[in-house]
Amino acid sequence: MTEGEWFTASAPGKFVILGEHAVVYGKPAVVLAVDRRISCSIRRSYRNSLNGEHIDFNRQPHFRYLTRDTHYAMDYVTNSEIPPGSGLGSSAALSAALAMAIRAERDEPSDEMTLVDEAYGAELFAQGNGSPMDASACVHGGGIAVNVPGTDDRHLWTVSRGNRTWDVSDVNVPDMTFVIGNTGVRAPTGPQVEKVRRFVGRNHFAADVVDEIEAVTLEGHASLERDDTVALGEMMTLDHKLLSILGVSCRELNKLVNASLPYSYGAKLTGSGGGGCMVALTDRPEKVCEAISARGGTPYIVQTGADGVRMEPGPSGDPLMEVPLDYPRV
Ligand code: PMV
């Protein structure tokens, strides 16, 4: 057979300003999309390949889930600016982009809710637990709030699993500068979520900390809405302390947070923790970058307000000829 036409979609990474872990229990969270993207090109083919090599679907659970109704072989090519396993949403972004490309290839319409359902389904299939917040942020772009009361006028969608429900709404993101610091320590999300689940399940004190994260997140969301950088920064630093009590920080994250604080309004780990990234809210991004580098981290200045998942113009050449040497793992 001859290969089909290429279809390419891309989606942004994200970081959690406030509320990670607590959101798994239906508490509020606020997440912003960032200007680092992952793209996924696909075409019908005579074999299944990922970035030019045989794809083992057992080792690529996101692909396995999202192609469950695809009954023909495909070439898949991915390209990522998002460091994997670092809390920046690389797997949700890949899932959103792949879901959109697959639907385009089948000539099926893609509304945001359907893509969230697909991307969240892939995340659950791959890691077994978690909330739809990453998928929602990577699909919608900009900023999203989850389970924040009083946001009905900006409601986007509601996702339910078992007895938990997440109401997702749009957030107006003011112009703010954030620096992400990557510890370089890879820490998959699933085990961190599980660790917190065990702690919360057997300890009232941990459940109280989750309630405090809720209060801090609501206060921080209100600060974001009124563009109050100082108050938002304070809530971020407080959230980091609460997450540390839950046991999801680590020495490397604490080092980068402490190094950033003298030049920041606030700083905290972002995502599931145990490694991965921290984020600082600052108007002195160069100083924060220096401080992070001096402690062995990798800094990125990120712009917020990124577009959500979108189709990209077809590749000009053959993406298989341009497979990056160090292609992303999710
Ligand atoms: O580390 P990430 O980017 O996968 O973020 C996980 C956020 C958690 O709240 C810890 C889990 C979740 O799915 O909400």
Tab-separated table of C-alpha atoms and ligand atoms in Angstrom:
chain	number	residue	atom	x	y	z
A	1	MET	CA	0.000	0.000	0.000
A	2	THR	CA	1.074	3.629	-0.312
A	3	GLU	CA	1.320	5.751	2.794
A	4	GLY	CA	-1.423	8.257	3.529
A	5	GLU	CA	-1.339	11.999	4.055
A	6	TRP	CA	0.293	13.377	7.240
A	7	PHE	CA	-1.880	14.948	9.966
A	8	THR	CA	-0.108	17.025	12.635
A	9	ALA	CA	-1.466	18.453	15.892
A	10	SER	CA	0.343	20.119	18.787
A	11	ALA	CA	-0.512	20.882	22.421
A	12	PRO	CA	1.116	23.026	25.119
A	13	GLY	CA	2.739	21.915	28.340
A	14	LYS	CA	1.376	23.239	31.598
A	15	PHE	CA	2.302	23.934	35.168
A	16	VAL	CA	0.194	23.890	38.303
A	17	ILE	CA	0.174	27.218	40.133
A	18	LEU	CA	-1.827	25.851	43.068
A	19	GLY	CA	-3.702	22.773	44.183
A	20	GLU	CA	-1.858	19.681	42.857
A	21	HIS	CA	-2.483	16.473	44.794
A	22	ALA	CA	-5.474	18.008	46.626
A	23	VAL	CA	-7.266	18.132	43.238
A	24	VAL	CA	-7.196	14.329	43.109
A	25	TYR	CA	-9.717	14.462	46.024
A	26	GLY	CA	-11.985	16.904	44.190
A	27	LYS	CA	-10.394	20.020	45.744
A	28	PRO	CA	-9.679	23.154	43.654
A	29	ALA	CA	-6.590	23.747	41.505
A	30	VAL	CA	-5.308	26.377	39.086
A	31	VAL	CA	-3.214	25.404	36.067
A	32	LEU	CA	-1.596	27.504	33.321
A	33	ALA	CA	-0.534	26.413	29.840
A	34	VAL	CA	2.976	27.406	28.743
A	35	ASP	CA	4.667	28.192	25.446
A	36	ARG	CA	6.481	24.838	25.166
A	37	ARG	CA	4.675	22.352	22.954
A	38	ILE	CA	4.680	18.768	21.839
A	39	SER	CA	3.613	17.876	18.319
A	40	CYS	CA	2.473	14.602	16.868
A	41	SER	CA	2.314	13.755	13.149
A	42	ILE	CA	0.542	10.625	11.957
A	43	ARG	CA	-0.229	8.899	8.646
A	44	ARG	CA	-1.569	5.561	7.484
A	45	SER	CA	1.263	3.220	6.682
A	46	TYR	CA	2.127	-0.407	5.923
A	47	ARG	CA	3.675	-0.817	9.401
A	48	ASN	CA	3.324	0.688	12.897
A	49	SER	CA	6.267	2.931	13.760
A	50	LEU	CA	7.133	5.617	16.302
A	51	ASN	CA	9.816	8.060	15.230
A	52	GLY	CA	11.012	5.627	12.603
A	53	GLU	CA	11.276	2.582	14.861
A	54	HIS	CA	8.950	-0.324	15.569
A	55	ILE	CA	6.397	0.787	18.195
A	56	ASP	CA	5.823	-1.578	21.099
A	57	PHE	CA	2.307	-0.612	22.238
A	58	ASN	CA	2.844	-2.411	25.557
A	59	ARG	CA	5.550	0.109	26.383
A	60	GLN	CA	3.583	3.085	25.014
A	61	PRO	CA	0.304	2.966	26.954
A	62	HIS	CA	-0.880	6.414	25.768
A	63	PHE	CA	-0.552	5.290	22.146
A	64	ARG	CA	-2.154	1.949	22.940
A	65	TYR	CA	-5.200	3.606	24.518
A	66	LEU	CA	-5.669	6.320	21.918
A	67	THR	CA	-5.333	3.947	18.956
A	68	ARG	CA	-7.636	1.293	20.451
A	69	ASP	CA	-10.150	1.821	17.587
A	70	THR	CA	-7.561	2.217	14.834
A	71	HIS	CA	-7.595	-0.895	12.712
A	72	TYR	CA	-4.791	-0.039	10.311
A	73	ALA	CA	-1.064	0.586	10.731
A	74	MET	CA	0.296	4.096	11.254
A	75	ASP	CA	3.556	6.013	11.348
A	76	TYR	CA	3.747	8.332	14.365
A	77	VAL	CA	6.340	11.097	14.714
A	78	THR	CA	6.576	13.181	17.871
A	79	ASN	CA	8.607	16.285	18.602
A	80	SER	CA	8.761	17.825	22.049
A	81	GLU	CA	9.956	20.987	23.757
A	82	ILE	CA	8.583	19.718	27.084
A	83	PRO	CA	10.989	17.796	29.339
A	84	PRO	CA	9.405	14.396	30.127
A	85	GLY	CA	8.499	13.233	33.630
A	86	SER	CA	9.028	16.684	35.094
A	87	GLY	CA	5.512	17.848	36.028
A	88	LEU	CA	5.110	19.955	32.881
A	89	GLY	CA	2.361	17.830	31.407
A	90	SER	CA	4.317	16.105	28.621
A	91	SER	CA	2.105	13.010	28.658
A	92	ALA	CA	-1.180	14.959	28.731
A	93	ALA	CA	0.065	17.226	25.918
A	94	LEU	CA	1.122	14.223	23.831
A	95	SER	CA	-2.240	12.558	24.466
A	96	ALA	CA	-4.170	15.697	23.479
A	97	ALA	CA	-2.146	16.180	20.271
A	98	LEU	CA	-2.336	12.506	19.308
A	99	ALA	CA	-6.090	12.377	19.990
A	100	MET	CA	-6.677	15.412	17.778
A	101	ALA	CA	-4.458	14.101	14.941
A	102	ILE	CA	-6.236	10.721	15.031
A	103	ARG	CA	-9.656	12.355	14.832
A	104	ALA	CA	-8.520	14.561	11.940
A	105	GLU	CA	-7.129	11.526	10.088
A	106	ARG	CA	-10.536	9.842	10.447
A	107	ASP	CA	-12.309	13.028	9.452
A	108	GLU	CA	-14.058	13.177	12.835
A	109	PRO	CA	-14.771	16.531	14.522
A	110	SER	CA	-12.743	17.462	17.627
A	111	ASP	CA	-14.445	19.483	20.324
A	112	GLU	CA	-12.465	20.282	23.488
A	113	MET	CA	-14.612	18.091	25.733
A	114	THR	CA	-14.064	15.005	23.529
A	115	LEU	CA	-10.315	15.621	23.473
A	116	VAL	CA	-10.208	16.024	27.267
A	117	ASP	CA	-12.075	12.743	27.624
A	118	GLU	CA	-9.617	10.980	25.311
A	119	ALA	CA	-6.471	12.541	26.835
A	120	TYR	CA	-7.640	11.921	30.420
A	121	GLY	CA	-8.610	8.361	29.499
A	122	ALA	CA	-5.062	7.820	28.179
A	123	GLU	CA	-3.551	9.248	31.385
A	124	LEU	CA	-5.704	6.968	33.534
A	125	PHE	CA	-4.865	3.962	31.356
A	126	ALA	CA	-1.129	4.727	31.625
A	127	GLN	CA	-0.842	5.673	35.280
A	128	GLY	CA	-3.988	4.344	36.929
A	129	ASN	CA	-4.883	7.447	38.956
A	130	GLY	CA	-5.023	11.245	38.860
A	131	SER	CA	-7.336	14.085	37.897
A	132	PRO	CA	-8.362	15.538	34.498
A	133	MET	CA	-6.568	18.821	35.232
A	134	ASP	CA	-3.490	18.230	33.022
A	135	ALA	CA	-5.629	17.053	30.132
A	136	SER	CA	-7.948	20.067	30.526
A	137	ALA	CA	-5.071	22.580	30.572
A	138	CYS	CA	-3.289	21.022	27.570
A	139	VAL	CA	-6.499	20.908	25.536
A	140	HIS	CA	-7.834	24.357	26.458
A	141	GLY	CA	-4.570	26.353	26.782
A	142	GLY	CA	-4.514	29.732	28.611
A	143	GLY	CA	-5.475	28.928	32.167
A	144	ILE	CA	-8.021	26.713	33.846
A	145	ALA	CA	-9.478	26.510	37.324
A	146	VAL	CA	-10.840	23.250	38.691
A	147	ASN	CA	-13.606	23.139	41.322
A	148	VAL	CA	-13.395	26.834	42.174
A	149	PRO	CA	-16.822	28.022	43.386
A	150	GLY	CA	-18.325	31.105	41.710
A	151	THR	CA	-16.820	30.461	38.261
A	152	ASP	CA	-20.022	29.175	36.614
A	153	ASP	CA	-20.052	31.985	34.059
A	154	ARG	CA	-16.748	30.628	32.700
A	155	HIS	CA	-17.590	26.937	32.989
A	156	LEU	CA	-15.933	24.755	30.317
A	157	TRP	CA	-16.797	21.143	31.203
A	158	THR	CA	-17.424	18.728	34.030
A	159	VAL	CA	-15.602	15.401	34.300
A	160	SER	CA	-16.757	12.634	36.652
A	161	ARG	CA	-15.053	9.408	37.663
A	162	GLY	CA	-16.568	7.234	40.386
A	163	ASN	CA	-17.787	9.551	43.134
A	164	ARG	CA	-15.460	12.403	42.187
A	165	THR	CA	-16.374	15.353	39.980
A	166	TRP	CA	-14.221	18.096	38.527
A	167	ASP	CA	-15.821	21.327	37.238
A	168	VAL	CA	-13.374	23.023	34.925
A	169	SER	CA	-13.593	26.739	34.114
A	170	ASP	CA	-11.560	29.247	32.145
A	171	VAL	CA	-9.184	31.640	33.958
A	172	ASN	CA	-8.137	35.091	32.771
A	173	VAL	CA	-4.381	34.977	32.896
A	174	PRO	CA	-2.773	38.351	33.567
A	175	ASP	CA	0.722	39.070	32.250
A	176	MET	CA	3.026	37.484	34.805
A	177	THR	CA	6.539	36.052	34.488
A	178	PHE	CA	7.299	32.605	35.765
A	179	VAL	CA	10.568	30.714	35.836
A	180	ILE	CA	10.448	26.930	35.881
A	181	GLY	CA	13.392	25.104	37.430
A	182	ASN	CA	13.916	21.473	36.465
A	183	THR	CA	15.734	19.389	39.096
A	184	GLY	CA	16.528	16.751	36.457
A	185	VAL	CA	15.246	14.102	38.892
A	186	ARG	CA	12.630	11.981	37.080
A	187	ALA	CA	9.683	11.081	39.267
A	188	PRO	CA	6.617	9.492	37.653
A	189	THR	CA	3.251	10.845	38.775
A	190	GLY	CA	1.491	7.570	39.683
A	191	PRO	CA	3.642	6.597	42.699
A	192	GLN	CA	3.533	10.146	44.137
A	193	VAL	CA	-0.274	10.206	43.918
A	194	GLU	CA	-0.394	6.771	45.529
A	195	LYS	CA	1.932	7.847	48.351
A	196	VAL	CA	-0.344	10.794	49.193
A	197	ARG	CA	-3.424	8.566	48.931
A	198	ARG	CA	-2.000	6.172	51.549
A	199	PHE	CA	-1.010	9.077	53.837
A	200	VAL	CA	-4.423	10.777	53.561
A	201	GLY	CA	-6.227	7.464	54.013
A	202	ARG	CA	-4.622	6.623	57.340
A	203	ASN	CA	-3.965	10.039	58.876
A	204	HIS	CA	-6.445	12.827	59.798
A	205	PHE	CA	-3.578	15.253	59.952
A	206	ALA	CA	-2.800	14.651	56.245
A	207	ALA	CA	-6.490	15.111	55.364
A	208	ASP	CA	-6.354	18.477	57.223
A	209	VAL	CA	-3.349	19.487	55.112
A	210	VAL	CA	-5.380	18.741	51.973
A	211	ASP	CA	-8.112	21.062	53.357
A	212	GLU	CA	-5.499	23.768	53.948
A	213	ILE	CA	-4.291	23.414	50.358
A	214	GLU	CA	-7.911	24.007	49.323
A	215	ALA	CA	-8.033	27.282	51.288
A	216	VAL	CA	-4.672	28.453	49.913
A	217	THR	CA	-5.732	27.618	46.340
A	218	LEU	CA	-9.000	29.556	46.605
A	219	GLU	CA	-7.161	32.563	48.051
A	220	GLY	CA	-4.524	32.303	45.288
A	221	HIS	CA	-7.195	32.041	42.563
A	222	ALA	CA	-8.802	35.249	43.858
A	223	SER	CA	-5.368	36.959	43.841
A	224	LEU	CA	-4.758	35.839	40.250
A	225	GLU	CA	-8.138	37.219	39.176
A	226	ARG	CA	-7.349	40.638	40.639
A	227	ASP	CA	-3.775	40.546	39.271
A	228	ASP	CA	-2.292	40.678	42.794
A	229	THR	CA	1.174	39.243	42.269
A	230	VAL	CA	2.299	39.686	45.879
A	231	ALA	CA	-0.647	37.789	47.376
A	232	LEU	CA	-0.446	35.058	44.720
A	233	GLY	CA	3.272	34.564	45.425
A	234	GLU	CA	2.584	34.211	49.146
A	235	MET	CA	0.003	31.505	48.479
A	236	MET	CA	2.430	29.632	46.211
A	237	THR	CA	5.121	29.551	48.904
A	238	LEU	CA	2.578	28.443	51.488
A	239	ASP	CA	1.359	25.706	49.147
A	240	HIS	CA	4.947	24.453	48.806
A	241	LYS	CA	5.164	24.104	52.589
A	242	LEU	CA	1.905	22.147	52.699
A	243	LEU	CA	3.011	19.869	49.850
A	244	SER	CA	6.288	19.284	51.703
A	245	ILE	CA	4.294	18.145	54.739
A	246	LEU	CA	2.469	15.678	52.466
A	247	GLY	CA	5.897	14.267	51.615
A	248	VAL	CA	6.058	15.135	47.918
A	249	SER	CA	8.939	17.602	47.957
A	250	CYS	CA	12.589	16.494	47.969
A	251	ARG	CA	15.985	18.024	48.705
A	252	GLU	CA	16.575	19.070	45.096
A	253	LEU	CA	13.178	20.822	44.853
A	254	ASN	CA	13.671	22.566	48.208
A	255	LYS	CA	17.104	23.777	47.108
A	256	LEU	CA	15.724	25.365	43.935
A	257	VAL	CA	12.701	26.865	45.742
A	258	ASN	CA	14.903	28.378	48.476
A	259	ALA	CA	17.405	29.709	45.926
A	260	SER	CA	14.605	31.430	43.961
A	261	LEU	CA	12.722	32.989	46.879
A	262	PRO	CA	15.016	36.044	47.434
A	263	TYR	CA	14.183	37.207	43.869
A	264	SER	CA	10.571	36.014	43.682
A	265	TYR	CA	7.076	36.768	44.946
A	266	GLY	CA	6.739	33.068	45.676
A	267	ALA	CA	7.972	29.649	44.620
A	268	LYS	CA	6.822	26.051	44.894
A	269	LEU	CA	7.149	22.594	43.418
A	270	THR	CA	4.798	22.030	40.507
A	271	GLY	CA	3.116	18.777	39.487
A	272	SER	CA	3.442	15.557	41.372
A	273	GLY	CA	6.818	16.325	43.022
A	274	GLY	CA	9.445	13.894	44.290
A	275	GLY	CA	11.654	15.504	41.609
A	276	GLY	CA	10.618	17.195	38.383
A	277	CYS	CA	10.106	20.939	38.418
A	278	MET	CA	9.485	23.936	40.650
A	279	VAL	CA	8.074	27.291	39.571
A	280	ALA	CA	8.795	30.838	40.758
A	281	LEU	CA	6.650	33.945	40.194
A	282	THR	CA	9.056	36.838	39.681
A	283	ASP	CA	9.822	40.133	38.013
A	284	ARG	CA	13.548	39.313	38.101
A	285	PRO	CA	13.635	36.228	35.886
A	286	GLU	CA	17.368	36.492	35.060
A	287	LYS	CA	18.310	36.481	38.767
A	288	VAL	CA	16.047	33.485	39.391
A	289	CYS	CA	17.566	31.646	36.405
A	290	GLU	CA	21.075	32.289	37.784
A	291	ALA	CA	20.074	31.078	41.241
A	292	ILE	CA	18.513	27.896	39.813
A	293	SER	CA	21.526	27.162	37.594
A	294	ALA	CA	23.919	27.741	40.513
A	295	ARG	CA	22.082	24.963	42.444
A	296	GLY	CA	22.353	22.506	39.541
A	297	GLY	CA	18.831	23.010	38.120
A	298	THR	CA	17.836	23.870	34.547
A	299	PRO	CA	15.795	27.098	34.338
A	300	TYR	CA	13.252	28.090	31.668
A	301	ILE	CA	11.511	31.453	31.534
A	302	VAL	CA	7.964	30.636	30.426
A	303	GLN	CA	5.291	32.748	28.829
A	304	THR	CA	1.731	32.049	29.822
A	305	GLY	CA	-1.322	32.485	27.589
A	306	ALA	CA	-0.354	29.625	25.239
A	307	ASP	CA	-2.891	28.264	22.722
A	308	GLY	CA	-4.484	24.933	23.522
A	309	VAL	CA	-4.336	21.865	21.285
A	310	ARG	CA	-4.492	22.756	17.585
A	311	MET	CA	-3.912	21.325	14.146
A	312	GLU	CA	-0.653	22.393	12.548
A	313	PRO	CA	0.026	22.852	8.855
A	314	GLY	CA	1.135	19.552	7.317
A	315	PRO	CA	4.888	19.014	7.481
A	316	SER	CA	6.744	20.473	4.505
A	317	GLY	CA	9.083	17.501	4.219
A	318	ASP	CA	8.823	13.935	5.442
A	319	PRO	CA	8.793	14.052	9.278
A	320	LEU	CA	10.382	10.597	9.278
A	321	MET	CA	13.472	12.160	7.718
A	322	GLU	CA	13.670	14.666	10.553
A	323	VAL	CA	13.202	12.465	13.590
A	324	PRO	CA	15.014	14.181	16.457
A	325	LEU	CA	17.909	12.122	17.781
A	326	ASP	CA	16.753	12.428	21.359
A	327	TYR	CA	13.049	11.955	20.856
A	328	PRO	CA	10.617	12.266	23.747
A	329	ARG	CA	9.583	9.505	26.058
A	330	VAL	CA	6.409	10.055	28.056
B	1	PMV	O1	3.234	15.696	37.597
B	1	PMV	P1	2.059	15.974	36.736
B	1	PMV	O2	2.276	17.036	35.746
B	1	PMV	O3	1.528	14.735	36.095
B	1	PMV	O4	0.905	16.560	37.665
B	1	PMV	C1	0.232	15.716	38.556
B	1	PMV	C2	-0.734	16.485	39.383
B	1	PMV	C3	-1.378	15.652	40.485
B	1	PMV	O5	-2.325	16.502	41.122
B	1	PMV	C4	-0.351	15.217	41.500
B	1	PMV	C5	-2.079	14.429	39.920
B	1	PMV	C6	-3.284	14.755	39.057
B	1	PMV	O6	-3.530	13.978	38.122
B	1	PMV	O7	-4.006	15.716	39.316
